[in-house]
CSV table of C-alpha atoms and ligand atoms in Angstrom, one decimal:
chain,number,residue,atom,x,y,z
A,253,MET,CA,0.0,0.0,0.0
A,254,PHE,CA,1.4,3.3,-1.1
A,255,SER,CA,4.8,1.8,-2.0
A,256,HIS,CA,7.8,4.1,-1.8
A,257,PRO,CA,8.2,6.5,-4.7
A,258,ARG,CA,11.4,7.0,-6.5
A,259,PRO,CA,13.7,9.2,-4.4
A,260,SER,CA,13.8,12.8,-5.3
A,261,VAL,CA,17.1,14.2,-6.3
A,262,ASN,CA,18.5,17.7,-6.0
A,263,GLN,CA,19.4,19.4,-9.2
A,264,THR,CA,21.5,22.5,-9.4
A,265,LEU,CA,20.2,25.1,-11.9
A,266,SER,CA,22.5,27.5,-13.6
A,267,LEU,CA,20.3,30.0,-15.3
A,268,GLN,CA,21.3,32.8,-17.6
A,269,GLU,CA,18.5,34.9,-16.2
A,270,VAL,CA,20.6,35.2,-13.0
A,271,GLN,CA,24.0,35.0,-14.8
A,272,GLY,CA,24.9,32.2,-12.5
A,273,GLU,CA,25.1,34.5,-9.6
A,274,LEU,CA,22.2,33.1,-7.7
A,275,GLU,CA,22.5,29.4,-7.1
A,276,ILE,CA,19.2,27.6,-7.1
A,277,THR,CA,19.0,23.9,-6.2
A,278,LEU,CA,15.8,22.2,-7.3
A,279,LYS,CA,14.4,19.3,-5.4
A,280,ARG,CA,12.8,17.1,-8.0
A,281,GLU,CA,9.7,16.0,-6.2
A,282,ASP,CA,8.0,16.0,-9.6
A,283,GLN,CA,9.9,12.8,-10.4
A,284,ILE,CA,9.0,10.7,-7.4
A,285,HIS,CA,5.9,9.1,-8.9
A,286,SER,CA,5.0,8.7,-12.5
A,287,ASP,CA,1.3,9.5,-12.2
A,288,ILE,CA,0.8,11.3,-8.9
A,289,SER,CA,2.3,14.8,-8.9
A,290,GLY,CA,5.0,15.2,-6.3
A,291,ASN,CA,3.5,17.0,-3.4
A,292,LYS,CA,0.1,15.4,-4.0
A,293,TRP,CA,1.6,11.9,-3.4
A,294,ARG,CA,3.1,13.2,-0.1
A,295,LYS,CA,-0.3,14.6,0.9
A,296,LEU,CA,-2.3,11.5,0.0
A,297,LYS,CA,0.0,8.8,1.3
A,298,TYR,CA,-1.2,8.8,5.0
A,299,ASN,CA,-4.8,9.7,4.0
A,300,PHE,CA,-5.2,6.7,1.8
A,301,GLN,CA,-3.5,4.5,4.4
A,302,HIS,CA,-6.0,5.8,7.0
A,303,ALA,CA,-9.0,5.3,4.6
A,304,LYS,CA,-7.9,1.7,4.1
A,305,GLN,CA,-7.3,1.0,7.7
A,306,ASN,CA,-10.7,2.4,8.6
A,307,GLY,CA,-12.5,0.3,6.1
A,308,HIS,CA,-13.7,3.0,3.7
A,309,GLN,CA,-14.6,1.9,0.2
A,310,SER,CA,-14.7,5.3,-1.4
A,311,VAL,CA,-12.8,8.6,-1.2
A,312,LEU,CA,-14.5,11.9,-1.9
A,313,THR,CA,-12.9,15.3,-2.5
A,314,PHE,CA,-13.3,18.7,-4.1
A,315,GLY,CA,-11.5,20.7,-6.8
A,316,GLY,CA,-11.6,23.1,-9.8
A,317,ALA,CA,-11.4,22.3,-13.5
A,318,PHE,CA,-7.6,22.1,-13.6
A,319,SER,CA,-7.1,20.6,-10.1
A,320,ASN,CA,-3.9,18.6,-9.7
A,321,HIS,CA,-5.4,17.3,-6.5
A,322,LEU,CA,-8.5,15.8,-8.2
A,323,ALA,CA,-6.3,14.1,-10.7
A,324,ALA,CA,-4.0,12.8,-7.9
A,325,VAL,CA,-7.0,11.4,-5.9
A,326,ALA,CA,-8.4,9.8,-9.0
A,327,THR,CA,-5.1,8.1,-9.7
A,328,ALA,CA,-4.5,6.9,-6.1
A,329,GLY,CA,-8.1,5.6,-5.9
A,330,HIS,CA,-7.6,3.7,-9.1
A,331,GLN,CA,-4.3,2.3,-7.9
A,332,TYR,CA,-5.4,1.3,-4.4
A,333,GLY,CA,-8.9,0.1,-5.0
A,334,PHE,CA,-11.2,2.9,-3.9
A,335,GLN,CA,-14.2,4.3,-5.8
A,336,THR,CA,-13.5,8.1,-6.0
A,337,HIS,CA,-15.8,11.0,-6.2
A,338,GLY,CA,-14.9,14.5,-7.2
A,339,ILE,CA,-17.1,17.5,-6.4
A,340,VAL,CA,-16.2,20.0,-9.1
A,341,ARG,CA,-16.6,23.8,-9.0
A,342,GLY,CA,-18.7,25.1,-11.9
A,343,GLU,CA,-22.0,23.5,-13.0
A,344,GLU,CA,-21.5,24.8,-16.6
A,345,LEU,CA,-18.6,22.3,-17.0
A,346,GLU,CA,-21.1,19.5,-17.0
A,347,THR,CA,-22.5,20.4,-20.4
A,348,GLN,CA,-19.1,21.1,-22.0
A,349,THR,CA,-16.5,18.7,-23.4
A,350,LEU,CA,-14.4,17.7,-20.4
A,351,ASN,CA,-11.0,19.3,-20.3
A,352,PRO,CA,-8.0,16.9,-20.1
A,353,THR,CA,-7.8,17.0,-16.3
A,354,LEU,CA,-11.4,16.1,-15.8
A,355,GLN,CA,-11.3,13.6,-18.7
A,356,TYR,CA,-8.3,12.0,-17.0
A,357,CYS,CA,-10.2,11.8,-13.7
A,358,THR,CA,-13.1,9.9,-15.3
A,359,GLN,CA,-10.7,7.6,-17.1
A,360,LYS,CA,-9.4,6.7,-13.6
A,361,GLY,CA,-12.9,5.9,-12.5
A,362,MET,CA,-13.7,9.0,-10.6
A,363,ALA,CA,-17.3,10.0,-10.6
A,364,LEU,CA,-17.6,13.8,-11.1
A,365,HIS,CA,-20.3,15.8,-9.5
A,366,PHE,CA,-20.6,19.4,-10.8
A,367,VAL,CA,-21.9,22.0,-8.5
A,368,SER,CA,-22.5,25.8,-8.8
A,369,ARG,CA,-19.7,28.2,-7.7
A,370,THR,CA,-22.0,29.5,-5.0
A,371,LEU,CA,-22.7,26.1,-3.6
A,372,TYR,CA,-19.1,25.1,-3.9
A,373,ILE,CA,-18.0,27.8,-1.4
A,374,ASN,CA,-19.7,25.9,1.4
A,375,LYS,CA,-18.3,22.4,1.2
A,376,LYS,CA,-20.8,20.9,3.6
A,377,GLN,CA,-23.7,22.1,1.5
A,378,ALA,CA,-21.9,21.0,-1.7
A,379,LEU,CA,-21.5,17.6,-0.2
A,380,ALA,CA,-25.1,17.4,0.9
A,381,SER,CA,-26.3,18.3,-2.6
A,382,VAL,CA,-24.7,15.3,-4.3
A,383,ILE,CA,-26.1,11.8,-4.3
A,384,ILE,CA,-23.6,8.9,-3.9
A,385,ASP,CA,-24.3,5.3,-2.9
A,386,ASP,CA,-21.6,5.0,-0.2
A,387,LYS,CA,-22.9,6.7,2.9
A,388,ASN,CA,-19.5,6.7,4.5
A,389,PRO,CA,-16.9,8.0,2.1
A,390,TYR,CA,-13.5,9.1,3.3
A,391,VAL,CA,-13.6,12.9,2.7
A,392,ILE,CA,-10.4,14.8,1.9
A,393,PRO,CA,-10.7,18.6,1.9
A,394,GLU,CA,-10.1,20.7,-1.2
A,395,GLY,CA,-6.4,20.7,-2.1
A,396,GLY,CA,-5.9,17.8,0.3
A,397,THR,CA,-4.6,19.7,3.3
A,398,ASN,CA,-5.2,18.1,6.7
A,399,ALA,CA,-2.9,16.8,9.5
A,400,LEU,CA,-2.2,13.6,7.7
A,401,ALA,CA,-1.2,15.5,4.6
A,402,VAL,CA,1.1,17.7,6.6
A,403,ASN,CA,2.8,14.7,8.1
A,404,GLY,CA,3.4,13.3,4.6
A,405,CYS,CA,5.0,16.6,3.5
A,406,ALA,CA,7.2,16.7,6.5
A,407,GLU,CA,9.1,13.8,4.8
A,408,ILE,CA,10.1,15.8,1.8
A,409,LEU,CA,13.3,17.3,3.3
A,410,THR,CA,16.2,15.0,4.1
A,411,SER,CA,19.1,15.5,6.5
A,412,ALA,CA,21.4,16.4,3.6
A,413,ASP,CA,19.1,19.4,2.9
A,414,LYS,CA,20.4,21.0,6.1
A,415,GLU,CA,23.1,22.7,4.1
A,416,PHE,CA,20.5,25.2,2.7
A,417,ASP,CA,19.4,28.3,4.6
A,418,THR,CA,16.3,29.1,2.6
A,419,ILE,CA,13.7,26.7,1.2
A,420,ALA,CA,11.1,27.9,-1.3
A,421,VAL,CA,7.8,26.2,-2.2
A,422,ALA,CA,4.7,27.2,-4.1
A,423,VAL,CA,1.6,27.6,-1.9
A,424,GLY,CA,-2.0,26.8,-2.8
A,425,THR,CA,-3.7,25.8,0.5
A,426,GLY,CA,-0.5,25.8,2.6
A,427,GLY,CA,-0.4,22.1,3.6
A,428,THR,CA,2.8,21.3,1.8
A,429,MET,CA,4.5,24.4,3.3
A,430,ALA,CA,3.3,23.5,6.7
A,431,GLY,CA,4.9,20.0,6.4
A,432,LEU,CA,8.1,21.6,5.2
A,433,ILE,CA,8.2,24.1,8.1
A,434,GLN,CA,7.7,21.3,10.6
A,435,SER,CA,10.8,19.6,9.3
A,436,THR,CA,13.2,22.5,9.0
A,437,SER,CA,16.1,23.2,11.4
A,438,ASP,CA,16.6,26.3,13.4
A,439,HIS,CA,18.9,27.9,10.8
A,440,GLN,CA,16.4,27.5,8.0
A,441,HIS,CA,13.7,29.7,6.7
A,442,LEU,CA,10.8,28.7,4.6
A,443,VAL,CA,9.5,31.0,1.9
A,444,GLY,CA,6.1,30.2,0.4
A,445,PHE,CA,5.1,31.7,-3.0
A,446,GLN,CA,1.4,32.2,-2.7
A,447,VAL,CA,-0.2,31.7,-6.1
A,448,VAL,CA,-3.8,32.3,-5.1
A,449,LYS,CA,-5.4,34.9,-2.8
A,450,ASP,CA,-6.6,33.2,0.3
A,451,ILE,CA,-6.5,35.1,3.6
A,452,GLU,CA,-6.8,32.0,5.6
A,453,ILE,CA,-3.4,30.6,4.6
A,454,PRO,CA,-1.4,32.0,7.6
A,455,SER,CA,-3.9,30.8,10.2
A,456,ARG,CA,-4.2,27.4,8.4
A,457,ILE,CA,-0.4,27.0,8.5
A,458,ARG,CA,-0.3,28.0,12.2
A,459,THR,CA,-2.8,25.2,13.1
A,460,PHE,CA,0.0,22.8,12.0
A,461,VAL,CA,3.2,24.5,13.0
A,462,SER,CA,4.5,26.3,16.1
A,463,ASN,CA,7.7,28.0,14.9
A,464,ASP,CA,7.8,31.2,12.9
A,465,ARG,CA,10.6,30.5,10.5
A,466,TRP,CA,8.5,31.2,7.5
A,467,SER,CA,7.2,34.0,5.2
A,468,LEU,CA,4.7,34.3,2.5
A,469,VAL,CA,5.4,36.1,-0.8
A,470,PRO,CA,2.3,36.6,-3.0
A,471,THR,CA,2.7,36.0,-6.8
A,472,TYR,CA,-0.9,36.4,-7.8
A,473,ASP,CA,-0.8,40.1,-8.4
A,474,ALA,CA,2.2,39.9,-10.7
A,475,VAL,CA,1.3,36.7,-12.5
A,476,GLY,CA,-2.4,35.9,-11.9
A,477,TYR,CA,-3.6,32.3,-11.2
A,478,ALA,CA,-3.8,30.0,-14.2
A,479,LYS,CA,-3.4,33.0,-16.5
A,480,SER,CA,-0.3,31.9,-18.4
A,481,PRO,CA,0.9,35.3,-19.6
A,482,LYS,CA,3.4,35.3,-22.6
A,483,ALA,CA,6.3,36.3,-20.4
A,484,LEU,CA,5.7,33.3,-18.1
A,485,ILE,CA,5.4,30.9,-21.1
A,486,ASP,CA,8.6,32.3,-22.6
A,487,PHE,CA,10.3,31.9,-19.3
A,488,ALA,CA,9.2,28.3,-19.0
A,489,HIS,CA,10.6,27.5,-22.4
A,490,SER,CA,13.9,29.2,-21.5
A,491,VAL,CA,14.2,27.1,-18.3
A,492,ALA,CA,13.3,23.9,-20.1
A,493,GLY,CA,15.9,24.7,-22.8
A,494,GLN,CA,18.7,25.4,-20.3
A,495,THR,CA,18.0,22.7,-17.8
A,496,GLY,CA,15.6,20.2,-19.1
A,497,VAL,CA,13.2,21.0,-16.3
A,498,ILE,CA,9.5,21.5,-17.2
A,499,LEU,CA,7.9,23.8,-14.7
A,500,ASP,CA,4.1,23.8,-14.3
A,501,PRO,CA,1.9,26.7,-15.3
A,502,LEU,CA,0.1,27.1,-12.0
A,503,TYR,CA,2.7,26.8,-9.2
A,504,THR,CA,6.3,26.2,-10.0
A,505,ALA,CA,6.8,28.5,-12.9
A,506,PRO,CA,5.2,31.5,-11.2
A,507,MET,CA,7.4,30.8,-8.1
A,508,LEU,CA,10.7,30.7,-10.0
A,509,TRP,CA,9.7,33.6,-12.2
A,510,HIS,CA,8.8,35.7,-9.3
A,511,LEU,CA,11.9,34.8,-7.3
A,512,ILE,CA,14.1,35.9,-10.2
A,513,LYS,CA,12.2,39.1,-10.6
A,514,LYS,CA,12.7,39.9,-6.9
A,515,TRP,CA,16.3,39.0,-7.0
A,516,LYS,CA,16.9,41.3,-10.0
A,517,GLU,CA,15.0,44.1,-8.3
A,518,ASN,CA,17.1,43.6,-5.2
A,519,THR,CA,14.0,42.9,-3.1
A,520,TRP,CA,14.9,39.3,-2.3
A,521,ASN,CA,15.3,39.5,1.4
A,522,PHE,CA,16.1,35.9,2.1
A,523,GLY,CA,19.1,33.7,2.0
A,524,ASN,CA,21.1,32.7,-1.1
A,525,ARG,CA,21.7,29.1,-0.2
A,526,LEU,CA,18.4,28.2,-1.8
A,527,LEU,CA,16.5,24.9,-2.1
A,528,MET,CA,13.4,25.1,-4.2
A,529,ILE,CA,10.8,22.4,-4.2
A,530,HIS,CA,9.5,21.3,-7.6
A,531,THR,CA,6.1,20.0,-6.5
A,532,GLY,CA,5.1,18.6,-9.9
A,533,GLY,CA,1.8,19.6,-11.4
A,534,HIS,CA,2.6,18.7,-15.0
A,535,GLN,CA,-0.9,17.2,-15.6
A,536,SER,CA,-2.4,20.7,-15.9
A,537,ILE,CA,-0.2,21.5,-19.0
A,538,LYS,CA,-2.5,19.7,-21.5
A,539,GLY,CA,-5.5,21.7,-20.3
A,540,ILE,CA,-3.7,25.0,-20.3
A,541,ASN,CA,-2.4,24.3,-23.9
A,542,GLN,CA,-5.9,23.4,-25.0
A,543,ARG,CA,-7.2,26.6,-23.6
A,544,LEU,CA,-4.5,28.6,-25.3
A,545,ALA,CA,-5.4,27.0,-28.6
A,546,GLN,CA,-9.1,27.7,-28.1
A,547,GLN,CA,-8.3,31.3,-27.4
A,548,GLY,CA,-6.5,31.4,-30.8
A,549,SER,CA,-3.1,31.9,-29.2
A,550,SER,CA,-0.1,30.4,-30.9
A,551,LEU,CA,1.7,30.1,-27.5
A,552,ARG,CA,2.1,26.7,-25.9
A,553,TRP,CA,3.5,25.6,-22.6
A,554,PRO,CA,6.5,23.3,-22.9
A,555,CYS,CA,5.8,19.7,-22.3
B,740,PLP,C1,-1.3,21.5,-5.2
B,740,PLP,C2,0.0,22.0,-5.6
B,740,PLP,C3,0.8,23.0,-4.8
B,740,PLP,C4,0.2,23.6,-3.6
B,740,PLP,O1,0.1,22.7,-2.5
B,740,PLP,P1,-0.6,23.1,-1.1
B,740,PLP,O2,-0.3,22.1,-0.2
B,740,PLP,O3,-2.1,23.2,-1.4
B,740,PLP,O4,-0.2,24.5,-0.8
B,740,PLP,C5,2.0,23.3,-5.2
B,740,PLP,N1,2.5,22.9,-6.4
B,740,PLP,C6,1.9,22.0,-7.2
B,740,PLP,C7,2.5,21.5,-8.4
B,740,PLP,C8,0.6,21.5,-6.8
B,740,PLP,O5,-0.1,20.7,-7.6
Protein backbone atom coordinates (compact mmCIF):
# COMPACT_ATOMS: atom_id res chain seq x y z
CA MET A 1 0.00 0.00 0.00
CA PHE A 2 1.43 3.30 -1.10
CA SER A 3 4.77 1.85 -2.02
CA HIS A 4 7.77 4.09 -1.76
CA PRO A 5 8.21 6.46 -4.67
CA ARG A 6 11.45 7.03 -6.49
CA PRO A 7 13.74 9.18 -4.37
CA SER A 8 13.75 12.84 -5.28
CA VAL A 9 17.11 14.21 -6.33
CA ASN A 10 18.48 17.72 -5.95
CA GLN A 11 19.44 19.38 -9.23
CA THR A 12 21.50 22.55 -9.39
CA LEU A 13 20.17 25.08 -11.86
CA SER A 14 22.48 27.48 -13.61
CA LEU A 15 20.26 30.00 -15.32
CA GLN A 16 21.34 32.79 -17.64
CA GLU A 17 18.48 34.86 -16.16
CA VAL A 18 20.59 35.24 -13.01
CA GLN A 19 23.98 35.04 -14.78
CA GLY A 20 24.94 32.16 -12.55
CA GLU A 21 25.10 34.53 -9.57
CA LEU A 22 22.20 33.08 -7.66
CA GLU A 23 22.54 29.38 -7.10
CA ILE A 24 19.25 27.57 -7.07
CA THR A 25 18.95 23.91 -6.24
CA LEU A 26 15.76 22.22 -7.29
CA LYS A 27 14.37 19.26 -5.39
CA ARG A 28 12.77 17.09 -8.04
CA GLU A 29 9.66 15.98 -6.20
CA ASP A 30 8.02 16.02 -9.62
CA GLN A 31 9.87 12.81 -10.39
CA ILE A 32 8.98 10.69 -7.38
CA HIS A 33 5.91 9.11 -8.93
CA SER A 34 4.97 8.66 -12.55
CA ASP A 35 1.27 9.47 -12.19
CA ILE A 36 0.76 11.33 -8.93
CA SER A 37 2.25 14.81 -8.88
CA GLY A 38 5.03 15.21 -6.28
CA ASN A 39 3.48 16.97 -3.35
CA LYS A 40 0.09 15.38 -3.99
CA TRP A 41 1.62 11.95 -3.44
CA ARG A 42 3.07 13.19 -0.14
CA LYS A 43 -0.29 14.62 0.88
CA LEU A 44 -2.31 11.54 -0.02
CA LYS A 45 -0.01 8.85 1.34
CA TYR A 46 -1.23 8.81 4.96
CA ASN A 47 -4.77 9.74 3.97
CA PHE A 48 -5.16 6.67 1.80
CA GLN A 49 -3.52 4.49 4.43
CA HIS A 50 -5.99 5.85 6.96
CA ALA A 51 -8.96 5.29 4.64
CA LYS A 52 -7.89 1.69 4.06
CA GLN A 53 -7.29 0.98 7.75
CA ASN A 54 -10.71 2.36 8.63
CA GLY A 55 -12.52 0.27 6.07
CA HIS A 56 -13.66 3.03 3.72
CA GLN A 57 -14.63 1.90 0.23
CA SER A 58 -14.67 5.29 -1.39
CA VAL A 59 -12.83 8.59 -1.21
CA LEU A 60 -14.47 11.92 -1.92
CA THR A 61 -12.87 15.30 -2.49
CA PHE A 62 -13.28 18.73 -4.09
CA GLY A 63 -11.55 20.69 -6.85
CA GLY A 64 -11.64 23.11 -9.77
CA ALA A 65 -11.40 22.28 -13.47
CA PHE A 66 -7.57 22.07 -13.62
CA SER A 67 -7.08 20.63 -10.14
CA ASN A 68 -3.90 18.60 -9.68
CA HIS A 69 -5.42 17.34 -6.45
CA LEU A 70 -8.49 15.84 -8.15
CA ALA A 71 -6.27 14.09 -10.69
CA ALA A 72 -4.05 12.75 -7.91
CA VAL A 73 -6.98 11.42 -5.88
CA ALA A 74 -8.44 9.76 -8.99
CA THR A 75 -5.09 8.07 -9.70
CA ALA A 76 -4.52 6.94 -6.13
CA GLY A 77 -8.09 5.62 -5.87
CA HIS A 78 -7.64 3.67 -9.07
CA GLN A 79 -4.33 2.26 -7.89
CA TYR A 80 -5.41 1.32 -4.38
CA GLY A 81 -8.93 0.08 -5.01
CA PHE A 82 -11.23 2.90 -3.94
CA GLN A 83 -14.19 4.34 -5.77
CA THR A 84 -13.47 8.07 -5.99
CA HIS A 85 -15.83 11.03 -6.15
CA GLY A 86 -14.90 14.54 -7.19
CA ILE A 87 -17.10 17.51 -6.42
CA VAL A 88 -16.19 20.00 -9.13
CA ARG A 89 -16.57 23.77 -9.02
CA GLY A 90 -18.72 25.08 -11.90
CA GLU A 91 -21.99 23.51 -13.01
CA GLU A 92 -21.47 24.84 -16.57
CA LEU A 93 -18.63 22.31 -16.99
CA GLU A 94 -21.11 19.45 -16.98
CA THR A 95 -22.49 20.39 -20.40
CA GLN A 96 -19.08 21.07 -21.99
CA THR A 97 -16.52 18.66 -23.36
CA LEU A 98 -14.43 17.73 -20.36
CA ASN A 99 -10.99 19.31 -20.27
CA PRO A 100 -7.99 16.94 -20.14
CA THR A 101 -7.79 17.03 -16.32
CA LEU A 102 -11.43 16.07 -15.83
CA GLN A 103 -11.29 13.57 -18.68
CA TYR A 104 -8.30 11.96 -17.01
CA CYS A 105 -10.20 11.78 -13.71
CA THR A 106 -13.13 9.94 -15.30
CA GLN A 107 -10.72 7.58 -17.07
CA LYS A 108 -9.35 6.68 -13.65
CA GLY A 109 -12.88 5.88 -12.52
CA MET A 110 -13.68 9.04 -10.59
CA ALA A 111 -17.35 10.01 -10.55
CA LEU A 112 -17.60 13.77 -11.11
CA HIS A 113 -20.35 15.81 -9.46
CA PHE A 114 -20.64 19.36 -10.77
CA VAL A 115 -21.95 22.05 -8.46
CA SER A 116 -22.45 25.79 -8.85
CA ARG A 117 -19.72 28.16 -7.72
CA THR A 118 -22.04 29.49 -5.01
CA LEU A 119 -22.74 26.05 -3.64
CA TYR A 120 -19.08 25.08 -3.90
CA ILE A 121 -18.04 27.81 -1.44
CA ASN A 122 -19.68 25.88 1.39
CA LYS A 123 -18.25 22.36 1.18
CA LYS A 124 -20.78 20.88 3.61
CA GLN A 125 -23.66 22.13 1.49
CA ALA A 126 -21.95 21.03 -1.70
CA LEU A 127 -21.47 17.57 -0.21
CA ALA A 128 -25.08 17.41 0.92
CA SER A 129 -26.28 18.30 -2.58
CA VAL A 130 -24.73 15.30 -4.33
CA ILE A 131 -26.09 11.79 -4.28
CA ILE A 132 -23.65 8.92 -3.89
CA ASP A 133 -24.31 5.32 -2.89
CA ASP A 134 -21.62 5.02 -0.25
CA LYS A 135 -22.90 6.67 2.92
CA ASN A 136 -19.48 6.67 4.53
CA PRO A 137 -16.89 7.95 2.05
CA TYR A 138 -13.52 9.13 3.32
CA VAL A 139 -13.62 12.89 2.74
CA ILE A 140 -10.44 14.78 1.88
CA PRO A 141 -10.67 18.59 1.87
CA GLU A 142 -10.12 20.70 -1.25
CA GLY A 143 -6.41 20.74 -2.08
CA GLY A 144 -5.92 17.80 0.28
CA THR A 145 -4.64 19.73 3.29
CA ASN A 146 -5.18 18.10 6.68
CA ALA A 147 -2.95 16.84 9.48
CA LEU A 148 -2.16 13.56 7.69
CA ALA A 149 -1.17 15.47 4.56
CA VAL A 150 1.13 17.73 6.57
CA ASN A 151 2.81 14.66 8.10
CA GLY A 152 3.43 13.31 4.61
CA CYS A 153 4.97 16.59 3.48
CA ALA A 154 7.23 16.65 6.53
CA GLU A 155 9.06 13.76 4.80
CA ILE A 156 10.14 15.84 1.78
CA LEU A 157 13.32 17.30 3.30
CA THR A 158 16.23 15.00 4.12
CA SER A 159 19.10 15.50 6.53
CA ALA A 160 21.36 16.39 3.58
CA ASP A 161 19.12 19.40 2.93
CA LYS A 162 20.35 21.05 6.13
CA GLU A 163 23.06 22.74 4.05
CA PHE A 164 20.45 25.16 2.69
CA ASP A 165 19.38 28.27 4.59
CA THR A 166 16.28 29.06 2.56
CA ILE A 167 13.66 26.70 1.24
CA ALA A 168 11.12 27.86 -1.32
CA VAL A 169 7.82 26.24 -2.22
CA ALA A 170 4.69 27.23 -4.11
CA VAL A 171 1.60 27.57 -1.95
CA GLY A 172 -2.00 26.76 -2.80
CA THR A 173 -3.66 25.84 0.48
CA GLY A 174 -0.46 25.81 2.57
CA GLY A 175 -0.39 22.13 3.55
CA THR A 176 2.84 21.35 1.77
CA MET A 177 4.47 24.43 3.25
CA ALA A 178 3.28 23.47 6.75
CA GLY A 179 4.90 20.03 6.43
CA LEU A 180 8.14 21.58 5.22
CA ILE A 181 8.16 24.13 8.05
CA GLN A 182 7.67 21.31 10.57
CA SER A 183 10.77 19.59 9.33
CA THR A 184 13.16 22.54 9.00
CA SER A 185 16.06 23.17 11.36
CA ASP A 186 16.58 26.34 13.41
CA HIS A 187 18.87 27.94 10.83
CA GLN A 188 16.42 27.47 7.96
CA HIS A 189 13.67 29.74 6.71
CA LEU A 190 10.75 28.66 4.55
CA VAL A 191 9.47 31.04 1.86
CA GLY A 192 6.07 30.23 0.40
CA PHE A 193 5.15 31.73 -2.96
CA GLN A 194 1.44 32.18 -2.70
CA VAL A 195 -0.21 31.72 -6.10
CA VAL A 196 -3.83 32.31 -5.05
CA LYS A 197 -5.38 34.91 -2.83
CA ASP A 198 -6.60 33.17 0.33
CA ILE A 199 -6.54 35.12 3.57
CA GLU A 200 -6.82 31.95 5.63
CA ILE A 201 -3.43 30.55 4.62
CA PRO A 202 -1.41 31.98 7.56
CA SER A 203 -3.89 30.79 10.18
CA ARG A 204 -4.18 27.41 8.44
CA ILE A 205 -0.40 27.02 8.54
CA ARG A 206 -0.34 28.00 12.22
CA THR A 207 -2.75 25.20 13.09
CA PHE A 208 -0.02 22.77 12.02
CA VAL A 209 3.24 24.45 13.00
CA SER A 210 4.48 26.26 16.06
CA ASN A 211 7.67 27.97 14.88
CA ASP A 212 7.76 31.19 12.87
CA ARG A 213 10.64 30.50 10.53
CA TRP A 214 8.49 31.17 7.49
CA SER A 215 7.19 33.96 5.25
CA LEU A 216 4.66 34.25 2.45
CA VAL A 217 5.39 36.09 -0.79
CA PRO A 218 2.32 36.63 -3.01
CA THR A 219 2.74 36.02 -6.76
CA TYR A 220 -0.90 36.35 -7.82
CA ASP A 221 -0.78 40.12 -8.36
CA ALA A 222 2.21 39.86 -10.68
CA VAL A 223 1.29 36.66 -12.50
CA GLY A 224 -2.39 35.87 -11.86
CA TYR A 225 -3.58 32.33 -11.19
CA ALA A 226 -3.76 30.04 -14.22
CA LYS A 227 -3.39 33.05 -16.50
CA SER A 228 -0.25 31.94 -18.37
CA PRO A 229 0.90 35.35 -19.65
CA LYS A 230 3.36 35.29 -22.56
CA ALA A 231 6.30 36.34 -20.37
CA LEU A 232 5.71 33.33 -18.14
CA ILE A 233 5.41 30.90 -21.05
CA ASP A 234 8.61 32.29 -22.60
CA PHE A 235 10.33 31.89 -19.25
CA ALA A 236 9.19 28.26 -18.96
CA HIS A 237 10.63 27.55 -22.42
CA SER A 238 13.88 29.22 -21.46
CA VAL A 239 14.22 27.14 -18.28
CA ALA A 240 13.31 23.94 -20.14
CA GLY A 241 15.91 24.70 -22.81
CA GLN A 242 18.67 25.43 -20.34
CA THR A 243 18.03 22.74 -17.75
CA GLY A 244 15.58 20.17 -19.13
CA VAL A 245 13.21 20.99 -16.27
CA ILE A 246 9.55 21.46 -17.16
CA LEU A 247 7.89 23.82 -14.71
CA ASP A 248 4.13 23.75 -14.33
CA PRO A 249 1.94 26.73 -15.27
CA LEU A 250 0.06 27.15 -11.98
CA TYR A 251 2.66 26.80 -9.25
CA THR A 252 6.32 26.22 -9.95
CA ALA A 253 6.77 28.55 -12.95
CA PRO A 254 5.17 31.54 -11.18
CA MET A 255 7.37 30.78 -8.14
CA LEU A 256 10.71 30.70 -9.97
CA TRP A 257 9.74 33.60 -12.23
CA HIS A 258 8.79 35.73 -9.26
CA LEU A 259 11.88 34.77 -7.31
CA ILE A 260 14.14 35.86 -10.17
CA LYS A 261 12.16 39.08 -10.56
CA LYS A 262 12.67 39.91 -6.88
CA TRP A 263 16.32 38.95 -7.03
CA LYS A 264 16.89 41.27 -10.03
CA GLU A 265 15.01 44.09 -8.30
CA ASN A 266 17.10 43.58 -5.18
CA THR A 267 14.02 42.87 -3.12
CA TRP A 268 14.89 39.27 -2.33
CA ASN A 269 15.31 39.53 1.44
CA PHE A 270 16.06 35.91 2.15
CA GLY A 271 19.14 33.72 2.02
CA ASN A 272 21.11 32.71 -1.06
CA ARG A 273 21.71 29.07 -0.23
CA LEU A 274 18.43 28.20 -1.77
CA LEU A 275 16.54 24.95 -2.13
CA MET A 276 13.41 25.15 -4.23
CA ILE A 277 10.85 22.36 -4.23
CA HIS A 278 9.54 21.26 -7.64
CA THR A 279 6.13 20.05 -6.50
CA GLY A 280 5.15 18.64 -9.90
CA GLY A 281 1.80 19.60 -11.40
CA HIS A 282 2.56 18.66 -15.01
CA GLN A 283 -0.88 17.21 -15.55
CA SER A 284 -2.38 20.69 -15.92
CA ILE A 285 -0.24 21.54 -18.97
CA LYS A 286 -2.47 19.73 -21.47
CA GLY A 287 -5.50 21.67 -20.31
CA ILE A 288 -3.69 25.00 -20.33
CA ASN A 289 -2.42 24.33 -23.87
CA GLN A 290 -5.88 23.35 -25.01
CA ARG A 291 -7.24 26.60 -23.60
CA LEU A 292 -4.50 28.63 -25.31
CA ALA A 293 -5.43 26.96 -28.61
CA GLN A 294 -9.12 27.69 -28.07
CA GLN A 295 -8.26 31.32 -27.40
CA GLY A 296 -6.52 31.44 -30.76
CA SER A 297 -3.10 31.90 -29.21
CA SER A 298 -0.09 30.36 -30.90
CA LEU A 299 1.72 30.12 -27.55
CA ARG A 300 2.12 26.71 -25.93
CA TRP A 301 3.47 25.64 -22.60
CA PRO A 302 6.53 23.35 -22.93
CA CYS A 303 5.77 19.71 -22.30
C1 LIG B 1 -1.29 21.54 -5.16
C2 LIG B 1 0.03 22.04 -5.57
C3 LIG B 1 0.75 22.97 -4.80
C4 LIG B 1 0.20 23.58 -3.55
O1 LIG B 1 0.13 22.71 -2.47
P1 LIG B 1 -0.60 23.15 -1.13
O2 LIG B 1 -0.26 22.10 -0.17
O3 LIG B 1 -2.08 23.17 -1.43
O4 LIG B 1 -0.15 24.50 -0.76
C5 LIG B 1 2.01 23.34 -5.23
N1 LIG B 1 2.52 22.86 -6.37
C6 LIG B 1 1.85 21.99 -7.16
C7 LIG B 1 2.48 21.52 -8.41
C8 LIG B 1 0.59 21.54 -6.79
O5 LIG B 1 -0.06 20.69 -7.57
